[in-house]
mmCIF file of C-alpha atoms in Angstrom:
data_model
loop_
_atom_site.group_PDB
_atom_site.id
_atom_site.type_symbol
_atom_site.label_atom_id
_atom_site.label_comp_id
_atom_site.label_asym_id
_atom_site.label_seq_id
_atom_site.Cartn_x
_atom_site.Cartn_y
_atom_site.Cartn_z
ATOM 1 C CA UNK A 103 2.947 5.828 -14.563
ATOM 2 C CA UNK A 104 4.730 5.818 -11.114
ATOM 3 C CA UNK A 105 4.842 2.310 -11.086
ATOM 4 C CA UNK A 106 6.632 2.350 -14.752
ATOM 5 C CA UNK A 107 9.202 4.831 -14.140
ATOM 6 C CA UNK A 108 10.029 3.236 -10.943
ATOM 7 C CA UNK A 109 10.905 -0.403 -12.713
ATOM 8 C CA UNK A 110 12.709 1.399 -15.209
ATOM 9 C CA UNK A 111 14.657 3.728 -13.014
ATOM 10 C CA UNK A 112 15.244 0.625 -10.028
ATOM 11 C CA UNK A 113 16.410 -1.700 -13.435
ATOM 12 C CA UNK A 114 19.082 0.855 -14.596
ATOM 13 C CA UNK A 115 20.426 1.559 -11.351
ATOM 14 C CA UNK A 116 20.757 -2.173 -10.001
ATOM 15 C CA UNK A 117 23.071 -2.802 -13.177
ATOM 16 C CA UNK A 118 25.506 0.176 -11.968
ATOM 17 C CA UNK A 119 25.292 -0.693 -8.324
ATOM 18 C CA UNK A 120 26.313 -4.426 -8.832
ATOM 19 C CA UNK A 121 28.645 -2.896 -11.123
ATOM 20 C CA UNK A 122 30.308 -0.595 -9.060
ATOM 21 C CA UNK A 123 30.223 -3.419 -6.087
ATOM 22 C CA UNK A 124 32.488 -5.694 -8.355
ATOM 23 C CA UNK A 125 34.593 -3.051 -8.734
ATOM 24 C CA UNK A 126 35.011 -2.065 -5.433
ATOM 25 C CA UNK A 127 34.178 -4.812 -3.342
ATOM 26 C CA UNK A 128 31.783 -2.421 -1.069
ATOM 27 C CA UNK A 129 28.995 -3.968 0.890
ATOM 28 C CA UNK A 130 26.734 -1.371 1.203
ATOM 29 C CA UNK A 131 26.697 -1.095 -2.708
ATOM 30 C CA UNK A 132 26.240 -4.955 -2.978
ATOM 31 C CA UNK A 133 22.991 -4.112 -0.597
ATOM 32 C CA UNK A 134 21.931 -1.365 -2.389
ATOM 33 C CA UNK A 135 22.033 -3.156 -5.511
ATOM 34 C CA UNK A 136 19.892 -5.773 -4.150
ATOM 35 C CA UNK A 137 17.678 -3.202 -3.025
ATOM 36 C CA UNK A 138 16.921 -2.071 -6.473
ATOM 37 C CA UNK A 139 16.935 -5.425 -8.093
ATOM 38 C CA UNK A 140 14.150 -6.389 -5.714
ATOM 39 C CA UNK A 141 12.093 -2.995 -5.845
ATOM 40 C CA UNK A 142 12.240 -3.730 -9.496
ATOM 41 C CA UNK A 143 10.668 -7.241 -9.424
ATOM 42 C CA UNK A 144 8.417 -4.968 -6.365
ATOM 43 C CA UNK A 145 7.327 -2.566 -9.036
ATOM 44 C CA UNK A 146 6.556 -5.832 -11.865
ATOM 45 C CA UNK A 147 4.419 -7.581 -9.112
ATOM 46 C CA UNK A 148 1.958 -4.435 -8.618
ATOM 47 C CA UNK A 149 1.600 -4.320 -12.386
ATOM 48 C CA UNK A 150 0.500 -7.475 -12.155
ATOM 49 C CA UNK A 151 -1.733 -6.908 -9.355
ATOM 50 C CA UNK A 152 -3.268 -3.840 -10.925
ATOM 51 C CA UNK A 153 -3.886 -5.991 -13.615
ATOM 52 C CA UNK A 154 -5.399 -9.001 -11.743
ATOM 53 C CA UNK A 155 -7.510 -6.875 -9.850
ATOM 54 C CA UNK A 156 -9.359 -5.090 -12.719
ATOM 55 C CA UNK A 157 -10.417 -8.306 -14.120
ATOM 56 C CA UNK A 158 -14.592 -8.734 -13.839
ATOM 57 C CA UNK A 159 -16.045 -10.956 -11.815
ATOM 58 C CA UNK A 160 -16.594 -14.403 -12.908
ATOM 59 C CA UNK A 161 -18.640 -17.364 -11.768
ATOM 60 C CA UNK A 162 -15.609 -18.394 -9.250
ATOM 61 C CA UNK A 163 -15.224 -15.001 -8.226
ATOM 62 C CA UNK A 164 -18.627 -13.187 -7.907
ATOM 63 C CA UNK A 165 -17.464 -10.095 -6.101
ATOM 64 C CA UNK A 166 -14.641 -9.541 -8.891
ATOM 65 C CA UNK A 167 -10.440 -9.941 -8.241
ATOM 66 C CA UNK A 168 -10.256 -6.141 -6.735
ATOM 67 C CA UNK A 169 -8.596 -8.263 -3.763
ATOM 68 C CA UNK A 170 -5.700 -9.554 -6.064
ATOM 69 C CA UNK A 171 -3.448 -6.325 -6.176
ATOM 70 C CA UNK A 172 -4.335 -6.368 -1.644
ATOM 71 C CA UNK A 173 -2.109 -9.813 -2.416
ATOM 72 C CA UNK A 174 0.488 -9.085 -4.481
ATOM 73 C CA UNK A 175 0.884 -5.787 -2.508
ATOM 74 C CA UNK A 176 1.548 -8.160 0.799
ATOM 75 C CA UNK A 177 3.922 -10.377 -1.447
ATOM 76 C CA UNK A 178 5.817 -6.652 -2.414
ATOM 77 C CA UNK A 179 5.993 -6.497 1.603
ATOM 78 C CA UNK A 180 7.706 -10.309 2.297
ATOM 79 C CA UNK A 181 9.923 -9.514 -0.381
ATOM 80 C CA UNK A 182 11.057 -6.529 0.625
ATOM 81 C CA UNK A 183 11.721 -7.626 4.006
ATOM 82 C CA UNK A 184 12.946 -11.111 3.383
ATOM 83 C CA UNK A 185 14.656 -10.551 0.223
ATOM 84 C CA UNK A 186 15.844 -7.149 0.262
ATOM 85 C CA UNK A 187 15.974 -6.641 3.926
ATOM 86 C CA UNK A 188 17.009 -10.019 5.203
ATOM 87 C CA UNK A 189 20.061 -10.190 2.544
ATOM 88 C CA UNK A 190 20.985 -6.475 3.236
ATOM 89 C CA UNK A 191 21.077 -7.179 6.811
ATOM 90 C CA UNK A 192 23.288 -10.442 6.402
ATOM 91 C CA UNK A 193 26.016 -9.186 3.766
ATOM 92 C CA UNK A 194 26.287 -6.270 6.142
ATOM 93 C CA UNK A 195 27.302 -8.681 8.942
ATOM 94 C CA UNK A 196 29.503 -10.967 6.776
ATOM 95 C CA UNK A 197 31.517 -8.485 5.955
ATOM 96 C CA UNK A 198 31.979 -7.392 9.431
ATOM 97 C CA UNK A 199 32.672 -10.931 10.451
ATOM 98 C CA UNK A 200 34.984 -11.397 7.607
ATOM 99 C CA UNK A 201 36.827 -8.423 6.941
ATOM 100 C CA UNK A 202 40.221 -7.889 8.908
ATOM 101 C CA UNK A 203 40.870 -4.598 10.543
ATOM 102 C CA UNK A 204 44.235 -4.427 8.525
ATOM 103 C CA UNK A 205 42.265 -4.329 5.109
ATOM 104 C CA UNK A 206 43.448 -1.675 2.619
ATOM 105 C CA UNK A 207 40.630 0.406 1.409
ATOM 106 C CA UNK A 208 40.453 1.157 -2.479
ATOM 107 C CA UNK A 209 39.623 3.710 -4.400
ATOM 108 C CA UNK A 210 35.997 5.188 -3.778
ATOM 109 C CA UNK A 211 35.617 6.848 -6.761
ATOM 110 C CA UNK A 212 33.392 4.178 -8.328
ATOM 111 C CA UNK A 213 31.214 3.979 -5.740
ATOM 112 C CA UNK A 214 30.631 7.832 -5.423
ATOM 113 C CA UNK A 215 29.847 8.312 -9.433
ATOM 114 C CA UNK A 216 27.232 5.346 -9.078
ATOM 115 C CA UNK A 217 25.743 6.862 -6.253
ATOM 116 C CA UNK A 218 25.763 9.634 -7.524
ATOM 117 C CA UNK A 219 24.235 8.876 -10.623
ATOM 118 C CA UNK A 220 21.581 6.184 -8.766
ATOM 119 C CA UNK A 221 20.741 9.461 -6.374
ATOM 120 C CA UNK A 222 19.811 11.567 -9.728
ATOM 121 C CA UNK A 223 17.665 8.491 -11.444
ATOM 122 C CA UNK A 224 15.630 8.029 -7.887
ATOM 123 C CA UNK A 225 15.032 11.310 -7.169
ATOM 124 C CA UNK A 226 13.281 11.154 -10.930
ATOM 125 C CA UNK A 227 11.414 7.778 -9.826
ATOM 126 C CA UNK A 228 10.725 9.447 -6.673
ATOM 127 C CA UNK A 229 9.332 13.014 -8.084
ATOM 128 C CA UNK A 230 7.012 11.225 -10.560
ATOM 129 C CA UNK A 231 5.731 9.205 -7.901
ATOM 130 C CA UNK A 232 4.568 12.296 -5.466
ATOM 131 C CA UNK A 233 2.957 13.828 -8.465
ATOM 132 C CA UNK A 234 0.806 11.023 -8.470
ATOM 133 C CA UNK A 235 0.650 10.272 -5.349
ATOM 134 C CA UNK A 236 -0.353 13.796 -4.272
ATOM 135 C CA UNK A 237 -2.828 13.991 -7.164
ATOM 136 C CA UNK A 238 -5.265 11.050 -5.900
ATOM 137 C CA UNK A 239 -4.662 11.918 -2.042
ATOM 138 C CA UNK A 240 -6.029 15.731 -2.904
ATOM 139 C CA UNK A 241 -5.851 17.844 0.230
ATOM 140 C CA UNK A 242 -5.495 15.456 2.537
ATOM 141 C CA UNK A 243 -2.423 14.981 4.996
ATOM 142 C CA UNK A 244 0.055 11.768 3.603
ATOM 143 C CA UNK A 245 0.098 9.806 6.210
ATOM 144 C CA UNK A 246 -3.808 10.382 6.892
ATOM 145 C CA UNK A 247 -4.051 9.259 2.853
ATOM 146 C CA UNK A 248 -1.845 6.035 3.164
ATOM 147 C CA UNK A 249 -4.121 5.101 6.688
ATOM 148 C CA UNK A 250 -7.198 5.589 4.326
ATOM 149 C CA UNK A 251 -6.891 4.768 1.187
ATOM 150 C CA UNK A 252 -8.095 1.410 -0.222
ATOM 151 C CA UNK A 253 -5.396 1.817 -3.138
ATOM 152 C CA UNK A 254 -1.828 0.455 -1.680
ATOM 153 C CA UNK A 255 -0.442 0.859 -4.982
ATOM 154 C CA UNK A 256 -0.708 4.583 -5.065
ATOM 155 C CA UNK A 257 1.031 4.825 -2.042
ATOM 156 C CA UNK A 258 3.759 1.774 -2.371
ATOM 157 C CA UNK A 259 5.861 3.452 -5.004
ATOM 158 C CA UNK A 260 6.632 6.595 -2.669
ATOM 159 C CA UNK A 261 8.054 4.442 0.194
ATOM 160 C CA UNK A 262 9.843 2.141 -1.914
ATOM 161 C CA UNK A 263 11.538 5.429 -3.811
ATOM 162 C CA UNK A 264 12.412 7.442 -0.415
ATOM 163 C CA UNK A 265 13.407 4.382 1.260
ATOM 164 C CA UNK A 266 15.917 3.660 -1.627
ATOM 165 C CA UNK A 267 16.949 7.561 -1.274
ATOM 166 C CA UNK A 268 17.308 6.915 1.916
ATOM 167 C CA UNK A 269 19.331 4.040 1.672
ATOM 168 C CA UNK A 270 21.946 5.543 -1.015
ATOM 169 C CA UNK A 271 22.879 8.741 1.777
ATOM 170 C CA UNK A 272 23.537 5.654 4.190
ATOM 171 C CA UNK A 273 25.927 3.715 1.613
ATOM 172 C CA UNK A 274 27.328 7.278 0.635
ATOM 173 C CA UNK A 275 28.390 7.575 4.516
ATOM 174 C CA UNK A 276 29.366 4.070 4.872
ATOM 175 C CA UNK A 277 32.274 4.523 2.123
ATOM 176 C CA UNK A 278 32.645 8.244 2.696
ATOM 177 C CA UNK A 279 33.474 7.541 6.876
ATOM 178 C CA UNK A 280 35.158 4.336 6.303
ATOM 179 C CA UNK A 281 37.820 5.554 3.970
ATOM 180 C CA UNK A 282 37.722 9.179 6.182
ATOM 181 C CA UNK A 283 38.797 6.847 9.299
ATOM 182 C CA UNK A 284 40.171 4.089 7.257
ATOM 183 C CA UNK A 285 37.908 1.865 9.049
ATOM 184 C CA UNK A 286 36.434 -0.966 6.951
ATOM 185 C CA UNK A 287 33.813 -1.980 9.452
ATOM 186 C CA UNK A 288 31.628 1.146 8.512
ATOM 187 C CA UNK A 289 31.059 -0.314 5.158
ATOM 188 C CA UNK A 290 29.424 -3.377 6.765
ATOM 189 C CA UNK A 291 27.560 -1.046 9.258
ATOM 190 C CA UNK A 292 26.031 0.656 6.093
ATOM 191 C CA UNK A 293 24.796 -2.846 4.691
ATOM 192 C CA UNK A 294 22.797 -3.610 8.107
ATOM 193 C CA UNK A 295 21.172 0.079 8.416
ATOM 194 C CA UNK A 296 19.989 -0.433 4.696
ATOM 195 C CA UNK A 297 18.540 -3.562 6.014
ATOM 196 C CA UNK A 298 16.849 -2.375 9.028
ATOM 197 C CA UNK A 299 15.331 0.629 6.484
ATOM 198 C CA UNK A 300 14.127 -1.962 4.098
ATOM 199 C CA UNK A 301 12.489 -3.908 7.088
ATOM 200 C CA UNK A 302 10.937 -1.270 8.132
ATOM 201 C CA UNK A 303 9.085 -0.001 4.949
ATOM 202 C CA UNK A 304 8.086 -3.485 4.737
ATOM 203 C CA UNK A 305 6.455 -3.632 8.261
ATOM 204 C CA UNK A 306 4.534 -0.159 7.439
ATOM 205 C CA UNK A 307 3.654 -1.859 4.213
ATOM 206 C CA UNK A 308 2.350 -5.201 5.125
ATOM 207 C CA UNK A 309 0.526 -3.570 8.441
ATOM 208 C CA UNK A 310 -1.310 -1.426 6.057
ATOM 209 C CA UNK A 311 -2.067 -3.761 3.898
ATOM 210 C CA UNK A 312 -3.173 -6.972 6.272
ATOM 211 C CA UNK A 313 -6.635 -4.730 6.989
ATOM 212 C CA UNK A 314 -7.462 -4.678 2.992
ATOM 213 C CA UNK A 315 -6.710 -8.120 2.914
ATOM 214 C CA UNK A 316 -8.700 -9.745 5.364
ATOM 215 C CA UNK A 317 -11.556 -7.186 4.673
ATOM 216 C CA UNK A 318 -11.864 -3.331 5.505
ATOM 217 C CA UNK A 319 -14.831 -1.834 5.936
ATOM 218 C CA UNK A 320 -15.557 2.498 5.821
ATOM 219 C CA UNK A 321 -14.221 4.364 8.274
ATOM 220 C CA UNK A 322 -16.802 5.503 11.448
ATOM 221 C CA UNK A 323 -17.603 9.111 9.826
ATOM 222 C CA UNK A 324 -18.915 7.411 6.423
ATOM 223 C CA UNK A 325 -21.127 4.678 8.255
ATOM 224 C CA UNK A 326 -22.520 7.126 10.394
ATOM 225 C CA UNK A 327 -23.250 9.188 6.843
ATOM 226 C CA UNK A 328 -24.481 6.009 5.323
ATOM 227 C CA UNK A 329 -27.005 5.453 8.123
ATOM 228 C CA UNK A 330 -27.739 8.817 8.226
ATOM 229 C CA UNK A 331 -28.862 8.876 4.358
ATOM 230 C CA UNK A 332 -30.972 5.465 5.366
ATOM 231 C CA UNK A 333 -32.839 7.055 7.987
ATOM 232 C CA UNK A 334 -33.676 10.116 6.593
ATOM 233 C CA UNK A 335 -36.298 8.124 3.924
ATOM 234 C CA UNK A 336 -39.656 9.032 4.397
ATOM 235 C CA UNK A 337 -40.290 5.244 4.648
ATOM 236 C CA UNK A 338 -37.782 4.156 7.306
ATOM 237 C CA UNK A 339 -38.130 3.791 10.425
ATOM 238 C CA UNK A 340 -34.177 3.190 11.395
ATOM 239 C CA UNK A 341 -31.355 1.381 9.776
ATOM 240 C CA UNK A 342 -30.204 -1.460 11.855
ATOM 241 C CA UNK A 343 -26.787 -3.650 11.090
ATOM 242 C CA UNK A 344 -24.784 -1.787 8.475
ATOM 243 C CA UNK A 345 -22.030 -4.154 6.996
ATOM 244 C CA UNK A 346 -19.470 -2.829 4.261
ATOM 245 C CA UNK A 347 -16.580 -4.105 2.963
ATOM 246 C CA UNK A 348 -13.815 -3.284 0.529
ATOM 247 C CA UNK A 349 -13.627 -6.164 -2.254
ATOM 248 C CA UNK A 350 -11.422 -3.606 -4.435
ATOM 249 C CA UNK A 351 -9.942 -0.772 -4.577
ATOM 250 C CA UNK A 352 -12.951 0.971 -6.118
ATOM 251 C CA UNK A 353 -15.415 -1.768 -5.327
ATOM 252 C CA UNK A 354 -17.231 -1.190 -1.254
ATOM 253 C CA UNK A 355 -19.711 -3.606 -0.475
ATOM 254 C CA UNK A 356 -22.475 -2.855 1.552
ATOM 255 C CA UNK A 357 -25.310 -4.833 3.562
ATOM 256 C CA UNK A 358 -27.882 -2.787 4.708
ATOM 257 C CA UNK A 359 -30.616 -3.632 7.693
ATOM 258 C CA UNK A 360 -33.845 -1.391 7.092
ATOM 259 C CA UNK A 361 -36.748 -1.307 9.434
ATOM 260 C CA UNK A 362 -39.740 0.027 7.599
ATOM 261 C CA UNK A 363 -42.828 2.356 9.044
ATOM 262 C CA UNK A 364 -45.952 0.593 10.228
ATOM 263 C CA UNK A 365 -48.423 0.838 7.085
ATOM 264 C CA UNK A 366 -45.855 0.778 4.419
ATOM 265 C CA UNK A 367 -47.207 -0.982 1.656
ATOM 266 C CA UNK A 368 -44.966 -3.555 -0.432
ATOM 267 C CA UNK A 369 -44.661 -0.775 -3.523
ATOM 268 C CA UNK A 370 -43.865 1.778 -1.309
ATOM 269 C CA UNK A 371 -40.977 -0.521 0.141
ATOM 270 C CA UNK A 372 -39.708 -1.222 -3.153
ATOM 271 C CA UNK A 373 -39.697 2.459 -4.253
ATOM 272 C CA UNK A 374 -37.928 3.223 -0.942
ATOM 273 C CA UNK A 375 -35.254 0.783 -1.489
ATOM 274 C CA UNK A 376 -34.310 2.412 -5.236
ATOM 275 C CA UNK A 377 -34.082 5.495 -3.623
ATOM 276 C CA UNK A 378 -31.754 4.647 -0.835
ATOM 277 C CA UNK A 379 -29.593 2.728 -3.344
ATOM 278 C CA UNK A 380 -29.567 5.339 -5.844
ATOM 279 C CA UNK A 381 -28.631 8.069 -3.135
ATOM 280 C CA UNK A 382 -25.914 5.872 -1.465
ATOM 281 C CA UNK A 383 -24.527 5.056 -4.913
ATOM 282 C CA UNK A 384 -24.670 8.806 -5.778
ATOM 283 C CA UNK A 385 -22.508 9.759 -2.952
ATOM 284 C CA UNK A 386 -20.306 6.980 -2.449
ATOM 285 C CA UNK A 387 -19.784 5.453 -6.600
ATOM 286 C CA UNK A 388 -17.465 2.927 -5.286
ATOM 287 C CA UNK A 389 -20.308 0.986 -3.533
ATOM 288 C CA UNK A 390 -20.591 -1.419 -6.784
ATOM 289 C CA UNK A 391 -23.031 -3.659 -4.431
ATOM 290 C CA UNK A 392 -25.387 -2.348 -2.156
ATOM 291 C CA UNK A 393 -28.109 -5.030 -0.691
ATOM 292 C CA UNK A 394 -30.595 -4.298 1.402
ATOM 293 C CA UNK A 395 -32.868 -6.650 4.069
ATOM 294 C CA UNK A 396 -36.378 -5.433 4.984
ATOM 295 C CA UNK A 397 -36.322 -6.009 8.769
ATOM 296 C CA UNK A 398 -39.698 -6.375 10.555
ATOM 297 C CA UNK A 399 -40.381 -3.972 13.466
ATOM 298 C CA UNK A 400 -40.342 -6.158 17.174
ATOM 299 C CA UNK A 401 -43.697 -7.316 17.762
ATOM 300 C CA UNK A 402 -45.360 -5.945 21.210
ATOM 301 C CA UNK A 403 -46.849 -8.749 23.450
ATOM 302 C CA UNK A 404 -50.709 -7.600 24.469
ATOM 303 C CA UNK A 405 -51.819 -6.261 27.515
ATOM 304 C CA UNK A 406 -52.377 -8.981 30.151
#
């Protein structure tokens, strides 16, 4: 939903930006309405990935496609800092290159009802997005949630709608000071700190992201609960390597190495192993896989 009502919002407001920047001429609104035009293509790629990733898994693709959306979420990150930051950043400076400090300002007015108007459909986007957002990160902090989560896409929407917030009080300044001073420079100076927002949201979004990507495992306190739960079978003796992985955002992998008691039969082994699965799956139903190796105990050279 936050995804959808971000695309729609970001849509009608890059048609009014580039609008008003043909009108006006303004810089910052040319980079602002490149800033929506990409975080609408932004919010079509994590459709996509959502999509992608909830595909099953397939002969090509055992462990399912829960990695796509990690993917399209990184390409959402290279476009907003190429694309939307990278452009921002250079239309900022061309127009302090090129504009001479003689140039007669027009009239703002177009550019203040568009932002005006882009500031009322954002904060819209940007409201429907924290009631999802805070409704999956519960009662935990939201920068402690976006550090955690294996779901990019439930954080994503929130930075892209405060960083386009953001960006709209620095092109309101950039017009509003550079017709105050009748200085055309600050227009320019607008474009490049819309830029160096954009690059920044992208940085925070591809760091996050690059972790998922190249395979995240649980964080210290949930191992140390898995291995807890191992041990604590009547049968085992001690849970050696414990390997997880994230494959998804709902799918955790996990490799398991179990040392069995001296004198546990083969049947008892077997029953042991449903009940550590079913108890790990119980507590944690994300871990879609959960394999477990029988490990023998180290054998004791005799005496002499």
């Amino acid at each position: 939903m936050a995804i959808i009502a971000a695309v729609i919002a970001n849509l009608a407001i890059a048609v009014i930006k580039f609008a008003a920047a043909a009108i006006t001429g303004s810089s910052a609104m040319i980079s602002e309405g490149i800033h929506s035009l990409v975080d609408t293509g932004n919010g079509g790629l994590l459709l996509h990935g959502l999509k992608e990733s909830s595909r099953p898994a397939d002969a090509d693709h055992p462990f399912g496609h829960g990695k796509a959306l990690y993917f399209w979420t990184l390409v959402v990150a290279v476009s907003i800092f190429g694309i939307g930051g990278g452009m921002s950043l250079y239309e900022g400076i061309s127009h302090i290159r090129h504009v001479a400090p003689e140039t007669a300002l027009g009239n703002p007015a177009a550019n203040y009802i568009v932002l005006g108007i882009a500031t009322i459909i954002e904060a819209w986007s940007l409201s429907v997005a924290i009631k999802e957002f805070r409704k999956v990160k519960g009662k935990a902090g939201g920068w402690d949630y976006i550090k955690s989560t294996k779901d990019p896409s439930t954080y994503t929407v929130v930075l892209e709608d405060t960083a386009a917030l953001i960006g709209l009080l620095f092109a309101f300044l950039g017009v509003f000071f550079g017709h105050l001073l009748d200085n055309p420079y600050l227009d320019g100076v607008a474009s490049i700190m819309i830029g160096l927002l954009l690059m920044a949201v992208a940085f925070i979004l591809g760091f996050e992201t690059k972790g998922l990507l190249l395979g995240e495992g649980v964080d210290a306190q949930t191992l140390a609960d898995i291995r807890k739960r191992v041990e604590s079978d009547p049968a085992v003796n001690k849970a050696t390597d414990i390997l997880t992985m994230y494959v998804g955002p709902e799918a955790l992998l996990i490799n398991l190495g179990v040392n069995f008691k001296n004198g546990v039969t083969a049947e008892q082994t077997y029953e042991a192993i449903r009940r550590i699965e079913s108890d790990i799956r119980g507590e944690y139903p994300e871990a879609t896989r959960v394999y477990i190796e029988t490990e023998s105990l180290p054998v004791r050279p005799l005496p002499g």
